[in-house]
Amino acid sequence: MKALKRTLTLLLTAAVMTAAIPYAVSATVETATVSDGTTDNAEQIGISTAEEFLAMESGKSYYLKNDIDFAGKTYVTLVATFNGVLDGRGHALKNFTLANESATADGHMGVFGKVCDGGYTTVKNLVIGSADAPISMTNHANADGYHGFLAGQVASDAYIGQIENVTVYGNYTNTVSRKYFAGGIFGYNAFELPNSTTEYTFNLTSESASLEVTAEQTAETETTKESTLYDVCAGLYTSVLPDAYSINNLTFNANNATATARRLAGSTAVGDIATGAIAGKANGNGNGSDDTNGIATIQNLTVELNTCSINAFGYSFDSEYAGQGNNVYAGGIIGYVSNYGVYGGNVGLSNISVTFDRSLNNSDYAVYGIQNAISGNADYRSEGYVGGMFGMMHGGYATGL
């Protein structure tokens, strides 16, 4: 069967504060079928006002009749949780702001706070903001942060989400005093790429544009008890991939992009700091014996980073932890990757390449890690790992890297 080809493109304007993200996803193949069997022929509900959009319910299929103007109002998310189908039919969501200033507010931010939370989600043919009036997203909440411009979190690995032909224009600024996950597309987890015969291409930014994704833990952040770990993760695709996530036949191109996870000096919080172009962290499922879908693999993956920088910074000398963890991981593809395959058995990582062409602002480092935390005086305790492909590969089996 001839392989399908899909191109997902992010066309960026100049970065403002920590992110300026026009995100465009386009597919050159036939319209996809939602994973639970719902198709474009299913009954759809037309939306023509902001009130109708905000009232969308999971389990239903919607389409936009026209552009939706939110009259300059501010929201944490437009729709907190959505499991269903939204077809924008080329129309835009415009004239609104995303902001989270409450110390007690839920930490999910994005046009959708959560998707695939107990059901399937499809979003397609949708424009969010515009080049002339990008959507602003700002966070200063003292809550665990899951922030991605399209969706804060893909909540469940059990449901496959789909996205086609979606464009997002926005500016993103954040600070957080808890654990924090920031991704350019998804804040935490990601939609599956389930069809092994499909060739996917993500083009992140144009050569004349830029993108910066930053997850920053403030100097005031402290761990309330030793068992509480406040990870800080960032990635251009997502911050953390779902457990047992598979990738096959993916080309990921990025221009003028920076992903940074950092813990500021003075913080007493502990937890890993991890960054990669695809994700800060990824955990497979070993030999697949506990997973009905078989072994998770990352294969046939090509990452090209043109004038890009991947950074994981642990600046705090006060971050002290005696247990395993509290490490810094920076990798050109993934900061920390574990349990993909089993040594001497199933191969979990194969045919993977990464290419760097100049680091950002002609600096000396394309991948950069700093670790100032007090060492736990044992392996994997407050240490730092930096690699062109992976910061650390642990407990897996790889070939063709």
Coordinates of N, CA and C in Angstrom, one line a residue, residues 275-360:
T275 N 14.7 18.7 28.6 CA 14.3 19.4 27.4 C 14.8 18.7 26.2
G276 N 14.0 18.7 25.1 CA 14.3 18.1 23.8 C 13.5 18.7 22.7
A277 N 13.9 18.6 21.5 CA 13.1 19.1 20.4 C 11.7 18.4 20.3
I278 N 11.7 17.1 20.4 CA 10.5 16.4 20.4 C 9.8 16.4 21.8
A279 N 10.6 16.2 22.9 CA 10.0 16.2 24.2 C 11.2 16.2 25.2
G280 N 10.8 16.7 26.4 CA 11.8 16.6 27.5 C 12.0 15.2 28.0
K281 N 10.9 14.4 28.0 CA 10.9 13.0 28.5 C 10.1 12.1 27.7
A282 N 10.5 10.8 27.6 CA 9.7 9.8 26.9 C 10.0 8.5 27.6
N283 N 9.0 7.7 27.9 CA 9.1 6.4 28.5 C 8.4 5.3 27.7
G284 N 9.1 4.3 27.3 CA 8.5 3.2 26.5 C 7.9 2.2 27.4
N285 N 7.8 1.0 26.9 CA 7.2 -0.1 27.7 C 8.0 -1.4 27.6
G286 N 9.3 -1.3 27.5 CA 10.2 -2.4 27.5 C 9.9 -3.4 26.4
N287 N 9.6 -4.6 26.7 CA 9.3 -5.6 25.7 C 7.9 -5.7 25.2
G288 N 7.1 -4.8 25.8 CA 5.7 -4.7 25.4 C 4.8 -5.8 26.0
S289 N 5.3 -6.5 26.9 CA 4.5 -7.6 27.5 C 3.3 -7.2 28.3
D290 N 3.3 -5.9 28.8 CA 2.2 -5.4 29.6 C 1.3 -4.5 28.7
D291 N 1.5 -4.6 27.4 CA 0.7 -3.6 26.6 C 0.1 -4.4 25.4
T292 N -1.2 -4.4 25.3 CA -1.9 -5.2 24.2 C -1.5 -4.7 22.8
N293 N -1.0 -3.5 22.7 CA -0.6 -2.9 21.4 C 0.8 -3.3 21.0
G294 N 1.5 -4.1 21.8 CA 2.8 -4.5 21.5 C 3.9 -3.5 22.0
I295 N 5.1 -3.7 21.5 CA 6.2 -2.9 22.0 C 6.1 -1.5 21.4
A296 N 6.4 -0.5 22.2 CA 6.5 0.9 21.8 C 7.8 1.2 21.1
T297 N 7.8 1.8 20.0 CA 9.0 2.1 19.2 C 9.1 3.5 18.7
I298 N 10.3 4.0 18.6 CA 10.6 5.3 17.9 C 11.5 4.9 16.8
Q299 N 11.0 5.0 15.6 CA 11.9 4.6 14.5 C 11.6 5.5 13.2
N300 N 12.6 5.4 12.3 CA 12.5 6.2 11.1 C 12.1 7.7 11.4
L301 N 12.9 8.3 12.4 CA 12.7 9.6 12.8 C 13.9 10.5 12.4
T302 N 13.5 11.6 11.7 CA 14.6 12.5 11.3 C 14.3 13.9 11.9
V303 N 15.2 14.5 12.6 CA 15.0 15.8 13.2 C 16.1 16.7 12.6
E304 N 15.7 17.8 12.1 CA 16.6 18.8 11.5 C 16.4 20.1 12.2
L305 N 17.4 20.6 12.9 CA 17.3 21.8 13.7 C 18.2 22.9 13.1
N306 N 17.6 23.9 12.5 CA 18.3 25.0 11.9 C 18.3 26.2 12.8
T307 N 19.4 26.6 13.3 CA 19.5 27.7 14.2 C 18.6 27.6 15.4
C308 N 18.8 26.4 16.0 CA 17.9 26.1 17.2 C 18.8 25.9 18.4
S309 N 18.2 26.0 19.6 CA 18.9 25.8 20.9 C 18.0 25.0 21.8
I310 N 18.5 24.0 22.4 CA 17.8 23.1 23.4 C 18.5 23.3 24.7
N311 N 17.8 23.7 25.8 CA 18.5 24.1 27.0 C 17.7 23.5 28.2
A312 N 18.5 23.0 29.2 CA 18.0 22.5 30.5 C 18.9 23.1 31.5
F313 N 18.4 24.0 32.4 CA 19.2 24.8 33.3 C 18.7 24.6 34.7
G314 N 19.5 24.0 35.6 CA 19.3 23.9 37.0 C 20.2 24.9 37.7
Y315 N 19.7 26.1 37.9 CA 20.5 27.2 38.4 C 20.6 27.2 39.9
S316 N 19.7 26.5 40.6 CA 19.6 26.6 42.0 C 20.6 25.8 42.8
F317 N 21.4 26.4 43.6 CA 22.3 25.7 44.5 C 21.6 25.1 45.8
D318 N 20.3 25.5 45.9 CA 19.5 25.1 47.1 C 18.6 24.0 46.8
S319 N 18.7 23.4 45.6 CA 17.9 22.2 45.3 C 18.7 21.0 45.7
E320 N 18.4 20.5 46.9 CA 19.1 19.3 47.5 C 18.2 18.2 47.6
Y321 N 18.7 17.0 47.1 CA 17.8 15.8 47.2 C 18.7 14.6 47.3
A322 N 18.4 13.7 48.3 CA 19.2 12.5 48.5 C 18.8 11.3 47.7
G323 N 17.6 11.3 47.2 CA 17.1 10.2 46.4 C 17.5 10.3 44.9
Q324 N 17.1 9.3 44.2 CA 17.4 9.3 42.7 C 16.4 10.3 42.1
G325 N 17.0 11.0 41.2 CA 16.2 12.1 40.5 C 16.9 13.4 40.6
N326 N 16.1 14.5 40.4 CA 16.6 15.8 40.5 C 17.8 16.1 39.5
N327 N 17.7 15.4 38.3 CA 18.7 15.5 37.3 C 18.4 16.5 36.2
V328 N 19.4 16.9 35.5 CA 19.2 17.8 34.3 C 19.5 16.9 33.1
Y329 N 18.5 17.0 32.1 CA 18.7 16.2 30.9 C 18.4 17.2 29.7
A330 N 19.4 17.3 28.8 CA 19.2 18.1 27.6 C 19.6 17.2 26.4
G331 N 18.7 17.1 25.4 CA 19.0 16.3 24.2 C 18.4 16.9 23.0
G332 N 19.1 16.8 21.9 CA 18.7 17.4 20.7 C 17.3 16.9 20.2
I333 N 17.0 15.6 20.5 CA 15.7 15.0 20.2 C 14.9 14.9 21.5
I334 N 15.4 14.1 22.5 CA 14.6 13.9 23.7 C 15.6 14.0 24.9
G335 N 15.3 14.7 25.9 CA 16.2 14.9 27.0 C 16.5 13.6 27.8
Y336 N 15.4 12.9 28.1 CA 15.5 11.6 28.8 C 14.6 10.6 28.2
V337 N 15.2 9.5 27.6 CA 14.4 8.5 27.0 C 14.7 7.2 27.7
S338 N 13.6 6.4 28.1 CA 13.8 5.2 28.9 C 12.9 4.1 28.4
N339 N 13.4 2.8 28.6 CA 12.6 1.6 28.4 C 12.0 1.5 27.0
Y340 N 12.7 1.9 26.0 CA 12.3 1.6 24.6 C 13.0 0.4 24.1
G341 N 12.4 -0.8 24.2 CA 13.0 -2.0 23.9 C 13.7 -2.6 25.1
V342 N 14.3 -3.8 24.9 CA 15.0 -4.5 25.9 C 16.4 -5.0 25.3
Y343 N 17.4 -4.7 26.0 CA 18.8 -5.0 25.5 C 18.8 -6.5 25.2
G344 N 19.3 -6.9 24.0 CA 19.4 -8.2 23.6 C 18.1 -8.8 23.0
G345 N 17.0 -8.0 23.1 CA 15.7 -8.5 22.7 C 15.1 -7.5 21.6
N346 N 13.9 -7.0 21.9 CA 13.3 -6.1 21.0 C 14.0 -4.8 20.9
V347 N 14.1 -4.3 19.7 CA 14.7 -3.0 19.5 C 13.6 -1.9 19.6
G348 N 13.9 -0.9 20.5 CA 12.9 0.1 20.6 C 13.2 1.4 19.9
L349 N 14.4 1.7 19.6 CA 14.9 2.9 19.0 C 15.7 2.5 17.8
S350 N 15.3 3.0 16.6 CA 16.1 2.6 15.4 C 15.9 3.6 14.3
N351 N 16.9 3.8 13.4 CA 16.9 4.6 12.3 C 16.5 6.1 12.7
I352 N 17.3 6.6 13.6 CA 17.0 8.0 14.1 C 18.2 8.9 13.8
S353 N 17.9 10.1 13.3 CA 19.0 11.0 13.0 C 18.6 12.4 13.4
V354 N 19.6 13.2 13.8 CA 19.4 14.6 14.1 C 20.5 15.4 13.4
T355 N 20.2 16.6 12.8 CA 21.1 17.5 12.2 C 21.0 18.8 12.8
F356 N 22.1 19.4 13.1 CA 22.2 20.8 13.6 C 22.8 21.7 12.6
D357 N 22.2 22.9 12.3 CA 22.8 23.8 11.4 C 22.8 25.2 12.1
R358 N 23.9 25.5 12.8 CA 24.1 26.7 13.6 C 23.2 26.8 14.8
S359 N 23.7 27.2 15.9 CA 22.9 27.3 17.1 C 22.3 28.7 17.1
L360 N 21.4 29.0 18.0 CA 20.6 30.2 18.0 C 21.6 31.4 18.3

